[in-house]
Amino acid sequence: MLGSSRSRHRLTTALAGFALLATGAALQVGTAAAPAHAATTYRVLFDDGHAEEAGNADWIISTSKPDPLAQDSSPSSETDWTGALSSWGVALQKTGSYSMKTATSALTYGGSSTTDLSNFDALVLPEPNTLFTTAEKTAIMTFVKNGGGLFMISDHTGADRNSDGEDAVEILNDLMTNNSVDSTDPFGFSIDSLDISSGYPAAISDSSDPVLNGSFGTVTKSLIADGTTATLKPSDNSAVKGLVYRSGYSGNTGAFFATSTFGSGRVAFWGDSSPIDDGTGQSGNTLYDGWNDSGATNAALALNATAWLTGASSGSSGGGGGGGGGTCTSAQLLGNPGFESGSTTWTASSGVITNSSSEAARTGSYKAWLDGYGSAHTDTLSQSVTIPSGCSATLSFYLHVDTAETTTSTAYDKLTVTAGSTTLATYSNLNAASGYVLKSFDVSSLAGTTATIKFTGVEGSTLQTSFVIDDTALNVS
């Protein structure tokens, strides 16, 4: 991170950036397809291709796969479908607004399979017990980035049901930190290596949150019966939000249920599989009825979260922006989002939009490079955009901060990000890092208006700080 002072052209940064550029270029393969969003039917894929039935687990909505309707086309009670998640599946089916499938083979995106992720609005990973392949991780992350919903349900550390050396904590952390799309803490949280034996984690107070207060009921508490929590890192993704916390915890630690966004998509995390277990399933399994636990509201939490992830409900939980549905046409609204057309569409200070090799772009050749002079200087970058009424909207961009400042406590140089009259975030030399980091913000409140997205970089009198921006997007759905 430390650069030569008073120089806007730093070879060391360029070399680090070229590695990122090569990675970014590889990511463009297979990303053309985007999840389509049905106006009245929301499509959910439950994964059963990663040992979700190993040991006493029975994390399926039905023994009929891929289509649960083959077991009973009009279920009226959860026993009409067989599986520990049948209560979940039947509850969605009975609304008439959801269709469900079960995936039993490798997860793909942009393929021809009926269970290809491009055919769905949300993917549920109910305590996977085998690692996802490199191709699967690319498929999952691309699906979310392009607007899909991802529901990750973990269990406690050491819950290795098939004795392959991997548990859900390790598998889901591997998905987030070891993929070809974005491994820089893309969702803004990591899953803790814990085994918490019991508890009733409480929901935060937020009457506007659609996951806690949705069409399926109000969430007050959840259930831990050997589970874990997550540590939130809002500096990596400002959209991350803890909704339910282990007793005695708040803020960035002890989050038992959390939401976030990535690209145009939405993400939910739950720290235990016991809350989704309805106590019934296939013969021989020892199951626990957490779905109907009288001390918790697990059914409402699972169902509201499903609605939010698919886009069946709107709202600001976790930053919003993905999912789709309704009358809004999904689109990316910013012109020249990767700056590859040079100084068009954007209004920028001289030299900001550049293909200089001294700071490498994340993808392509051009990026927006604010400041980096090592002297008192202000750079701006802006674009006005009209956000249609009735849309959820998410602003995202990748930011690389490079500095010659040595302080670990004083913000001498700052980048301010605004949308209309709202300040979304301020970054500084203290946010310096070796690569690009995804930033994402819910700007749905600006729907029906024309707003200016603006970046303002202000540099002090000595020691350079460069704020480098690439791959911007303002996605509506």
Coordinates of C-alpha atoms in Angstrom, one line a residue:
M1 CA 0.0 0.0 0.0
L2 CA 2.9 2.3 0.7
G3 CA 3.8 4.3 -2.4
S4 CA 6.4 6.8 -3.4
S5 CA 5.5 10.3 -2.2
R6 CA 4.4 13.1 -4.5
S7 CA 4.0 10.9 -7.6
R8 CA 0.9 10.0 -9.4
H9 CA 2.6 7.2 -11.4
R10 CA 3.6 4.2 -9.3
L11 CA 5.0 1.1 -10.9
T12 CA 4.4 -1.1 -7.9
T13 CA 0.7 -0.4 -7.9
A14 CA 0.5 -1.0 -11.6
L15 CA 2.0 -4.5 -11.3
A16 CA -0.5 -5.4 -8.6
G17 CA -3.3 -4.1 -10.7
F18 CA -2.2 -6.1 -13.7
A19 CA -2.7 -9.3 -11.7
L20 CA -6.2 -8.1 -10.9
L21 CA -6.8 -7.1 -14.5
A22 CA -5.9 -10.7 -15.7
T23 CA -8.3 -12.1 -13.1
G24 CA -11.1 -9.6 -14.1
A25 CA -10.7 -10.5 -17.7
A26 CA -11.1 -14.2 -17.0
L27 CA -14.3 -13.4 -15.2
Q28 CA -16.1 -12.1 -18.2
V29 CA -16.6 -15.7 -19.5
G30 CA -20.1 -17.1 -19.0
T31 CA -21.6 -14.0 -17.4
A32 CA -24.0 -13.0 -20.2
A33 CA -27.1 -14.7 -18.9
A34 CA -29.0 -12.9 -16.2
P35 CA -31.7 -14.4 -13.9
A36 CA -35.1 -13.5 -15.4
H37 CA -37.7 -12.3 -12.9
A38 CA -41.2 -13.5 -13.2
A39 CA -44.0 -11.0 -12.5
T40 CA -46.2 -13.3 -10.5
T41 CA -44.2 -16.5 -10.0
Y42 CA -40.9 -16.5 -8.1
R43 CA -38.6 -19.4 -8.7
V44 CA -36.5 -21.0 -6.0
L45 CA -33.9 -23.7 -6.4
F46 CA -33.0 -25.9 -3.4
D47 CA -29.6 -27.5 -3.5
D48 CA -29.3 -31.3 -2.8
G49 CA -26.1 -31.9 -4.7
H50 CA -23.7 -31.4 -1.8
A51 CA -24.5 -34.1 0.8
E52 CA -27.5 -32.3 2.2
E53 CA -28.9 -35.6 3.1
A54 CA -25.8 -37.1 4.7
G55 CA -26.1 -38.5 8.2
N56 CA -29.1 -37.2 10.1
A57 CA -29.6 -34.3 7.7
D58 CA -32.6 -34.4 5.4
W59 CA -32.5 -30.9 3.9
I60 CA -34.9 -31.5 1.0
I61 CA -38.4 -30.1 0.3
S62 CA -39.5 -33.4 -1.3
T63 CA -38.2 -36.8 -2.3
S64 CA -39.4 -36.1 -5.8
K65 CA -36.5 -34.4 -7.6
P66 CA -36.2 -32.1 -9.4
D67 CA -39.9 -31.3 -9.3
P68 CA -41.7 -31.7 -5.9
L69 CA -45.0 -31.5 -7.6
A70 CA -44.5 -35.0 -8.9
Q71 CA -45.0 -36.2 -5.3
D72 CA -48.1 -34.2 -4.7
S73 CA -49.2 -31.5 -7.2
S74 CA -51.4 -29.7 -4.7
P75 CA -50.0 -30.2 -1.1
S76 CA -52.2 -29.0 1.7
S77 CA -50.0 -30.1 4.6
E78 CA -46.3 -30.5 5.0
T79 CA -46.5 -34.3 5.1
D80 CA -47.8 -34.3 1.5
W81 CA -44.1 -33.7 0.6
T82 CA -41.4 -35.8 2.3
G83 CA -38.3 -34.0 3.7
A84 CA -37.2 -32.0 6.7
L85 CA -37.7 -28.9 4.6
S86 CA -41.2 -29.8 3.4
S87 CA -42.9 -27.3 5.7
W88 CA -40.8 -24.6 3.9
G89 CA -41.6 -25.9 0.5
V90 CA -45.3 -26.5 1.0
A91 CA -45.8 -23.0 2.7
L92 CA -44.4 -21.4 -0.5
Q93 CA -46.3 -23.6 -2.8
K94 CA -49.6 -22.9 -1.1
T95 CA -49.2 -19.1 -1.8
G96 CA -49.5 -19.8 -5.5
S97 CA -46.7 -17.3 -6.1
Y98 CA -43.7 -19.6 -6.0
S99 CA -42.3 -22.5 -8.1
M100 CA -39.6 -24.8 -6.7
K101 CA -37.1 -27.3 -8.0
T102 CA -34.3 -29.4 -6.4
A103 CA -30.8 -29.5 -7.8
T104 CA -29.1 -32.9 -7.5
S105 CA -26.1 -32.3 -9.7
A106 CA -23.4 -29.7 -10.2
L107 CA -24.7 -26.1 -10.1
T108 CA -24.4 -24.2 -13.4
Y109 CA -25.2 -20.7 -14.7
G110 CA -26.0 -20.0 -18.3
G111 CA -26.5 -23.6 -19.4
S112 CA -29.4 -25.6 -20.7
S113 CA -30.3 -27.7 -17.7
T114 CA -33.7 -27.2 -16.2
T115 CA -32.0 -26.6 -12.9
D116 CA -29.5 -24.1 -14.3
L117 CA -29.4 -21.0 -12.1
S118 CA -30.4 -18.7 -14.9
N119 CA -33.9 -20.2 -14.6
F120 CA -34.3 -19.1 -10.9
D121 CA -34.6 -16.0 -8.8
A122 CA -33.1 -17.5 -5.6
L123 CA -30.8 -20.4 -4.6
V124 CA -31.0 -22.1 -1.2
L125 CA -27.9 -23.8 0.1
P126 CA -29.2 -25.7 3.2
E127 CA -26.0 -26.8 5.0
P128 CA -23.9 -28.1 2.1
N129 CA -21.4 -30.8 3.2
T130 CA -19.1 -31.0 0.2
L131 CA -17.0 -28.3 -1.3
F132 CA -18.3 -26.5 -4.4
T133 CA -16.1 -26.9 -7.4
T134 CA -14.3 -24.0 -9.0
A135 CA -16.9 -23.9 -11.8
E136 CA -19.8 -24.1 -9.3
K137 CA -18.4 -21.2 -7.3
T138 CA -18.1 -19.1 -10.4
A139 CA -21.7 -20.0 -11.3
I140 CA -23.1 -19.1 -7.9
M141 CA -21.2 -15.8 -7.6
T142 CA -22.1 -14.7 -11.1
F143 CA -25.7 -15.6 -10.5
V144 CA -25.8 -13.4 -7.5
K145 CA -23.8 -10.6 -9.1
N146 CA -26.3 -10.5 -12.0
G147 CA -29.4 -10.2 -9.7
G148 CA -30.1 -13.6 -8.1
G149 CA -30.8 -14.2 -4.4
L150 CA -28.5 -16.5 -2.3
F151 CA -29.6 -18.1 1.0
M152 CA -26.7 -19.6 2.8
I153 CA -27.6 -21.8 5.8
S154 CA -24.7 -23.0 7.9
D155 CA -24.3 -25.3 10.9
H156 CA -21.8 -25.4 13.7
T157 CA -18.1 -26.0 13.1
G158 CA -17.2 -29.7 13.1
A159 CA -20.6 -30.7 11.6
D160 CA -19.0 -32.9 9.0
R161 CA -21.9 -35.2 8.3
N162 CA -20.2 -37.2 5.5
S163 CA -16.7 -37.3 7.2
D164 CA -15.0 -35.8 4.1
G165 CA -13.1 -33.3 6.3
E166 CA -15.3 -30.3 5.4
D167 CA -18.2 -28.8 7.2
A168 CA -20.7 -26.1 6.2
V169 CA -18.7 -23.3 7.9
E170 CA -15.6 -24.1 5.8
I171 CA -17.6 -24.7 2.7
L172 CA -19.5 -21.5 2.7
N173 CA -16.4 -19.5 3.7
D174 CA -14.6 -21.1 0.9
L175 CA -17.3 -20.0 -1.5
M176 CA -16.9 -16.4 -0.4
T177 CA -13.1 -16.3 -0.2
N178 CA -11.9 -18.6 -2.9
N179 CA -13.8 -17.9 -6.1
S180 CA -13.0 -16.5 -9.5
V181 CA -15.6 -13.7 -9.4
D182 CA -14.7 -11.7 -6.2
S183 CA -12.8 -13.1 -3.2
T184 CA -12.3 -9.7 -1.5
D185 CA -15.0 -10.3 1.2
P186 CA -17.8 -9.7 -1.4
F187 CA -20.7 -10.0 1.0
G188 CA -19.1 -8.2 4.0
F189 CA -19.1 -11.1 6.5
S190 CA -17.3 -14.3 7.4
I191 CA -18.8 -17.3 9.2
D192 CA -17.4 -18.0 12.7
S193 CA -15.8 -21.3 13.6
L194 CA -18.0 -21.9 16.6
D195 CA -20.3 -24.5 18.1
I196 CA -22.9 -22.7 20.2
S197 CA -25.0 -25.3 21.9
S198 CA -28.3 -23.5 22.5
G199 CA -30.0 -20.2 22.6
Y200 CA -32.8 -18.0 21.3
P201 CA -31.1 -15.1 19.4
A202 CA -33.3 -12.0 19.3
A203 CA -34.2 -9.9 16.3
I204 CA -33.2 -6.2 16.1
S205 CA -35.9 -3.6 16.2
D206 CA -36.6 -2.5 12.7
S207 CA -40.2 -2.3 11.6
S208 CA -39.2 -1.3 8.0
D209 CA -37.1 -4.4 7.4
P210 CA -39.0 -6.8 5.0
V211 CA -37.2 -9.9 6.3
L212 CA -38.2 -9.2 9.9
N213 CA -41.6 -7.8 9.1
G214 CA -42.9 -9.4 5.9
S215 CA -46.0 -11.0 4.5
F216 CA -45.3 -14.2 6.4
G217 CA -45.2 -12.6 9.8
T218 CA -43.1 -10.7 12.3
V219 CA -39.8 -12.1 13.4
T220 CA -38.9 -11.8 17.1
K221 CA -36.5 -14.7 17.8
S222 CA -34.7 -17.6 16.2
L223 CA -33.2 -20.8 17.5
I224 CA -29.7 -22.1 18.1
A225 CA -29.4 -25.9 18.6
D226 CA -25.6 -26.3 17.9
G227 CA -24.9 -23.5 15.4
T228 CA -22.7 -20.6 14.7
T229 CA -22.7 -16.9 14.0
A230 CA -21.0 -14.4 11.6
T231 CA -18.7 -11.5 11.9
L232 CA -19.7 -8.5 9.9
K233 CA -17.3 -6.3 8.0
P234 CA -19.2 -3.2 6.8
S235 CA -15.9 -1.6 5.7
D236 CA -15.8 -4.3 3.0
N237 CA -19.5 -4.1 2.0
S238 CA -21.6 -1.4 3.5
A239 CA -24.8 -3.2 2.7
V240 CA -24.2 -6.0 5.3
K241 CA -26.7 -5.9 8.1
G242 CA -27.2 -8.1 11.2
L243 CA -30.9 -8.9 11.8
V244 CA -30.8 -11.5 14.6
Y245 CA -28.1 -11.7 17.2
R246 CA -26.8 -14.2 19.8
S247 CA -27.6 -13.0 23.3
G248 CA -25.0 -10.5 24.5
Y249 CA -23.8 -9.5 21.0
S250 CA -24.6 -6.7 18.6
G251 CA -23.0 -4.7 15.9
N252 CA -20.4 -6.6 13.9
T253 CA -20.1 -9.7 16.1
G254 CA -22.5 -12.5 17.0
A255 CA -24.8 -12.1 14.0
F256 CA -27.0 -15.3 13.8
F257 CA -28.9 -14.0 10.7
A258 CA -27.6 -11.4 8.3
T259 CA -28.3 -10.0 4.9
S260 CA -26.2 -8.2 2.3
T261 CA -26.0 -7.5 -1.4
F262 CA -23.5 -8.3 -4.1
G263 CA -23.7 -6.6 -7.5
S264 CA -27.4 -6.6 -8.4
G265 CA -28.2 -9.6 -6.1
R266 CA -29.1 -10.2 -2.5
V267 CA -27.7 -12.5 0.1
A268 CA -28.9 -14.0 3.4
F269 CA -27.0 -16.0 6.0
W270 CA -28.4 -18.2 8.8
G271 CA -26.1 -19.8 11.4
D272 CA -27.9 -23.1 12.0
S273 CA -29.9 -25.7 10.1
S274 CA -32.1 -26.6 13.1
P275 CA -34.5 -23.6 12.6
I276 CA -35.4 -24.9 9.1
D277 CA -35.9 -28.5 10.2
D278 CA -39.6 -29.4 10.5
G279 CA -39.0 -32.6 12.4
T280 CA -40.3 -34.9 9.7
G281 CA -38.5 -36.6 6.9
Q282 CA -37.3 -39.9 5.5
S283 CA -37.3 -43.0 7.6
G284 CA -34.2 -43.4 9.8
N285 CA -33.3 -39.8 10.3
T286 CA -33.3 -38.2 13.7
L287 CA -34.7 -34.8 13.2
Y288 CA -35.6 -31.8 15.3
D289 CA -38.6 -29.6 14.9
G290 CA -37.1 -26.1 14.9
W291 CA -39.6 -24.8 12.3
N292 CA -42.4 -24.9 14.8
D293 CA -40.4 -24.2 18.0
S294 CA -42.8 -22.2 20.2
G295 CA -39.9 -20.0 21.5
A296 CA -39.0 -18.7 18.1
T297 CA -40.4 -17.4 14.8
N298 CA -38.3 -19.4 12.4
A299 CA -41.0 -20.1 9.8
A300 CA -41.6 -16.4 9.4
L301 CA -37.9 -15.7 9.1
A302 CA -37.3 -18.3 6.5
L303 CA -40.3 -17.4 4.4
N304 CA -39.8 -13.6 4.6
A305 CA -36.2 -14.0 3.7
T306 CA -37.2 -16.2 0.7
A307 CA -39.6 -13.5 -0.5
W308 CA -36.9 -10.8 -0.1
L309 CA -34.3 -12.8 -1.9
T310 CA -36.5 -13.6 -4.9
G311 CA -37.8 -10.0 -5.1
A312 CA -41.4 -11.0 -4.0
S313 CA -41.0 -8.4 -1.3
S314 CA -39.1 -5.0 -1.6
G315 CA -37.5 -3.0 1.1
S316 CA -34.1 -1.9 2.3
S317 CA -32.9 -4.9 4.3
G318 CA -29.2 -5.6 3.7
G319 CA -29.0 -2.8 1.2
G320 CA -31.6 -4.1 -1.3
G321 CA -31.2 -4.0 -5.0
G322 CA -31.4 -7.6 -6.2
G323 CA -34.2 -10.1 -6.8
G324 CA -36.5 -8.3 -9.2
G325 CA -40.2 -8.9 -9.8
G326 CA -43.0 -6.4 -10.0
T327 CA -43.4 -3.9 -12.9
C328 CA -39.8 -2.5 -12.9
T329 CA -37.7 -3.5 -15.9
S330 CA -34.3 -4.8 -14.8
A331 CA -31.5 -2.6 -16.2
Q332 CA -28.1 -1.1 -15.6
L333 CA -28.5 2.7 -16.0
L334 CA -25.1 4.2 -15.9
G335 CA -23.5 5.2 -19.3
N336 CA -19.9 4.2 -20.0
P337 CA -19.8 2.2 -16.6
G338 CA -16.3 0.8 -17.1
F339 CA -14.9 4.1 -18.6
E340 CA -13.8 2.2 -21.7
S341 CA -15.3 4.9 -24.0
G342 CA -13.0 7.4 -22.4
S343 CA -14.3 10.8 -21.3
T344 CA -17.8 10.3 -22.5
T345 CA -21.1 10.4 -20.4
W346 CA -19.2 11.2 -17.2
T347 CA -18.3 14.7 -16.1
A348 CA -14.8 14.6 -14.7
S349 CA -11.8 16.7 -13.8
S350 CA -9.0 16.7 -16.3
G351 CA -7.0 13.5 -16.4
V352 CA -9.4 11.5 -14.1
I353 CA -10.6 9.1 -16.8
T354 CA -7.4 7.5 -18.0
N355 CA -5.7 4.4 -19.4
S356 CA -2.4 5.2 -17.7
S357 CA -0.5 2.1 -16.9
S358 CA 0.7 3.5 -13.6
E359 CA -2.6 2.5 -12.0
A360 CA -4.2 -0.6 -13.7
A361 CA -7.9 -0.9 -14.4
R362 CA -9.8 -3.7 -12.8
T363 CA -11.1 -4.7 -16.2
G364 CA -10.3 -3.3 -19.6
S365 CA -7.9 -0.4 -20.0
Y366 CA -9.6 2.6 -18.6
K367 CA -10.6 3.6 -15.1
A368 CA -11.3 6.8 -13.1
W369 CA -8.2 7.9 -11.1
L370 CA -8.9 10.7 -8.6
D371 CA -6.1 12.5 -6.8
G372 CA -2.6 10.9 -6.4
Y373 CA -0.6 14.1 -6.8
G374 CA 0.9 14.4 -3.3
S375 CA -0.2 18.0 -3.2
A376 CA -3.4 19.9 -2.3
H377 CA -5.8 18.8 -5.0
T378 CA -9.5 18.1 -5.7
D379 CA -10.9 15.8 -8.4
T380 CA -14.5 15.1 -9.2
L381 CA -16.4 12.5 -11.2
S382 CA -20.1 12.6 -11.8
Q383 CA -23.0 11.4 -13.9
S384 CA -26.8 12.2 -13.7
V385 CA -29.2 9.3 -14.0
T386 CA -33.0 8.9 -14.0
I387 CA -34.2 6.1 -11.8
P388 CA -37.7 4.9 -12.7
S389 CA -40.4 4.9 -10.2
G390 CA -41.2 1.6 -8.5
C391 CA -37.7 0.2 -8.8
S392 CA -35.3 -1.1 -6.3
A393 CA -31.9 0.4 -7.1
T394 CA -28.3 -0.4 -6.2
L395 CA -25.2 1.6 -6.9
S396 CA -22.0 -0.4 -7.0
F397 CA -18.4 0.2 -8.0
Y398 CA -15.0 -1.2 -7.4
L399 CA -12.5 1.0 -5.4
H400 CA -8.8 0.7 -5.1
V401 CA -7.1 3.1 -2.6
D402 CA -3.3 3.5 -2.9
T403 CA -1.4 5.8 -0.5
A404 CA 2.0 7.0 0.5
E405 CA 0.7 8.1 3.9
T406 CA 2.1 6.1 6.8
T407 CA -0.4 7.1 9.5
T408 CA -2.8 4.4 10.8
S409 CA -5.1 6.9 12.5
T410 CA -5.5 10.2 10.5
A411 CA -7.5 10.6 7.4
Y412 CA -5.6 13.2 5.5
D413 CA -7.0 12.5 2.0
K414 CA -10.7 11.7 1.4
L415 CA -13.1 10.4 -1.2
T416 CA -16.7 11.2 -0.7
V417 CA -19.5 9.4 -2.6
T418 CA -22.9 11.0 -3.0
A419 CA -26.2 10.2 -4.7
G420 CA -28.3 13.3 -5.0
S421 CA -28.1 15.1 -1.7
T422 CA -27.3 11.9 0.2
T423 CA -23.7 11.1 1.3
L424 CA -23.3 7.3 0.8
A425 CA -19.8 6.9 2.1
T426 CA -16.4 8.5 2.8
Y427 CA -13.2 6.7 2.2
S428 CA -9.6 7.9 3.0
N429 CA -6.0 6.9 3.0
L430 CA -6.9 4.7 6.0
N431 CA -8.8 2.4 3.5
A432 CA -5.7 1.7 1.4
A433 CA -5.5 -1.9 0.2
S434 CA -3.6 -3.9 -2.4
G435 CA -6.5 -4.5 -4.7
Y436 CA -10.0 -3.5 -5.8
V437 CA -12.9 -3.8 -3.3
L438 CA -16.5 -3.9 -4.2
K439 CA -18.7 -1.2 -2.7
S440 CA -22.5 -1.4 -2.9
F441 CA -25.3 0.9 -1.7
D442 CA -29.1 0.9 -1.8
V443 CA -30.4 4.0 -3.5
S444 CA -34.0 2.8 -3.9
S445 CA -35.1 6.0 -2.2
L446 CA -34.2 7.9 -5.3
A447 CA -36.6 6.0 -7.5
G448 CA -38.7 8.4 -9.6
T449 CA -36.0 11.1 -9.6
T450 CA -33.0 12.2 -11.6
A451 CA -30.0 12.1 -9.3
T452 CA -26.4 12.9 -9.7
I453 CA -23.9 10.2 -8.7
K454 CA -20.7 12.0 -7.7
F455 CA -17.3 11.1 -6.4
T456 CA -15.2 13.9 -4.9
G457 CA -11.5 13.3 -4.0
V458 CA -9.7 15.8 -1.8
E459 CA -6.0 15.4 -1.3
G460 CA -3.8 17.1 1.3
S461 CA -0.6 19.0 0.8
T462 CA 1.9 16.2 1.0
L463 CA 2.1 12.4 0.4
Q464 CA -0.2 11.1 -2.4
T465 CA -3.4 9.1 -2.1
S466 CA -5.0 7.7 -5.2
F467 CA -8.7 6.7 -5.3
V468 CA -9.1 4.5 -8.4
I469 CA -12.7 3.5 -9.4
D470 CA -13.8 1.0 -12.1
D471 CA -16.7 -1.2 -13.1
T472 CA -19.5 1.1 -11.8
A473 CA -23.2 0.1 -12.1
L474 CA -26.5 1.4 -11.1
N475 CA -28.8 -1.6 -11.3
V476 CA -32.6 -1.4 -11.0
S477 CA -35.1 -4.3 -10.7

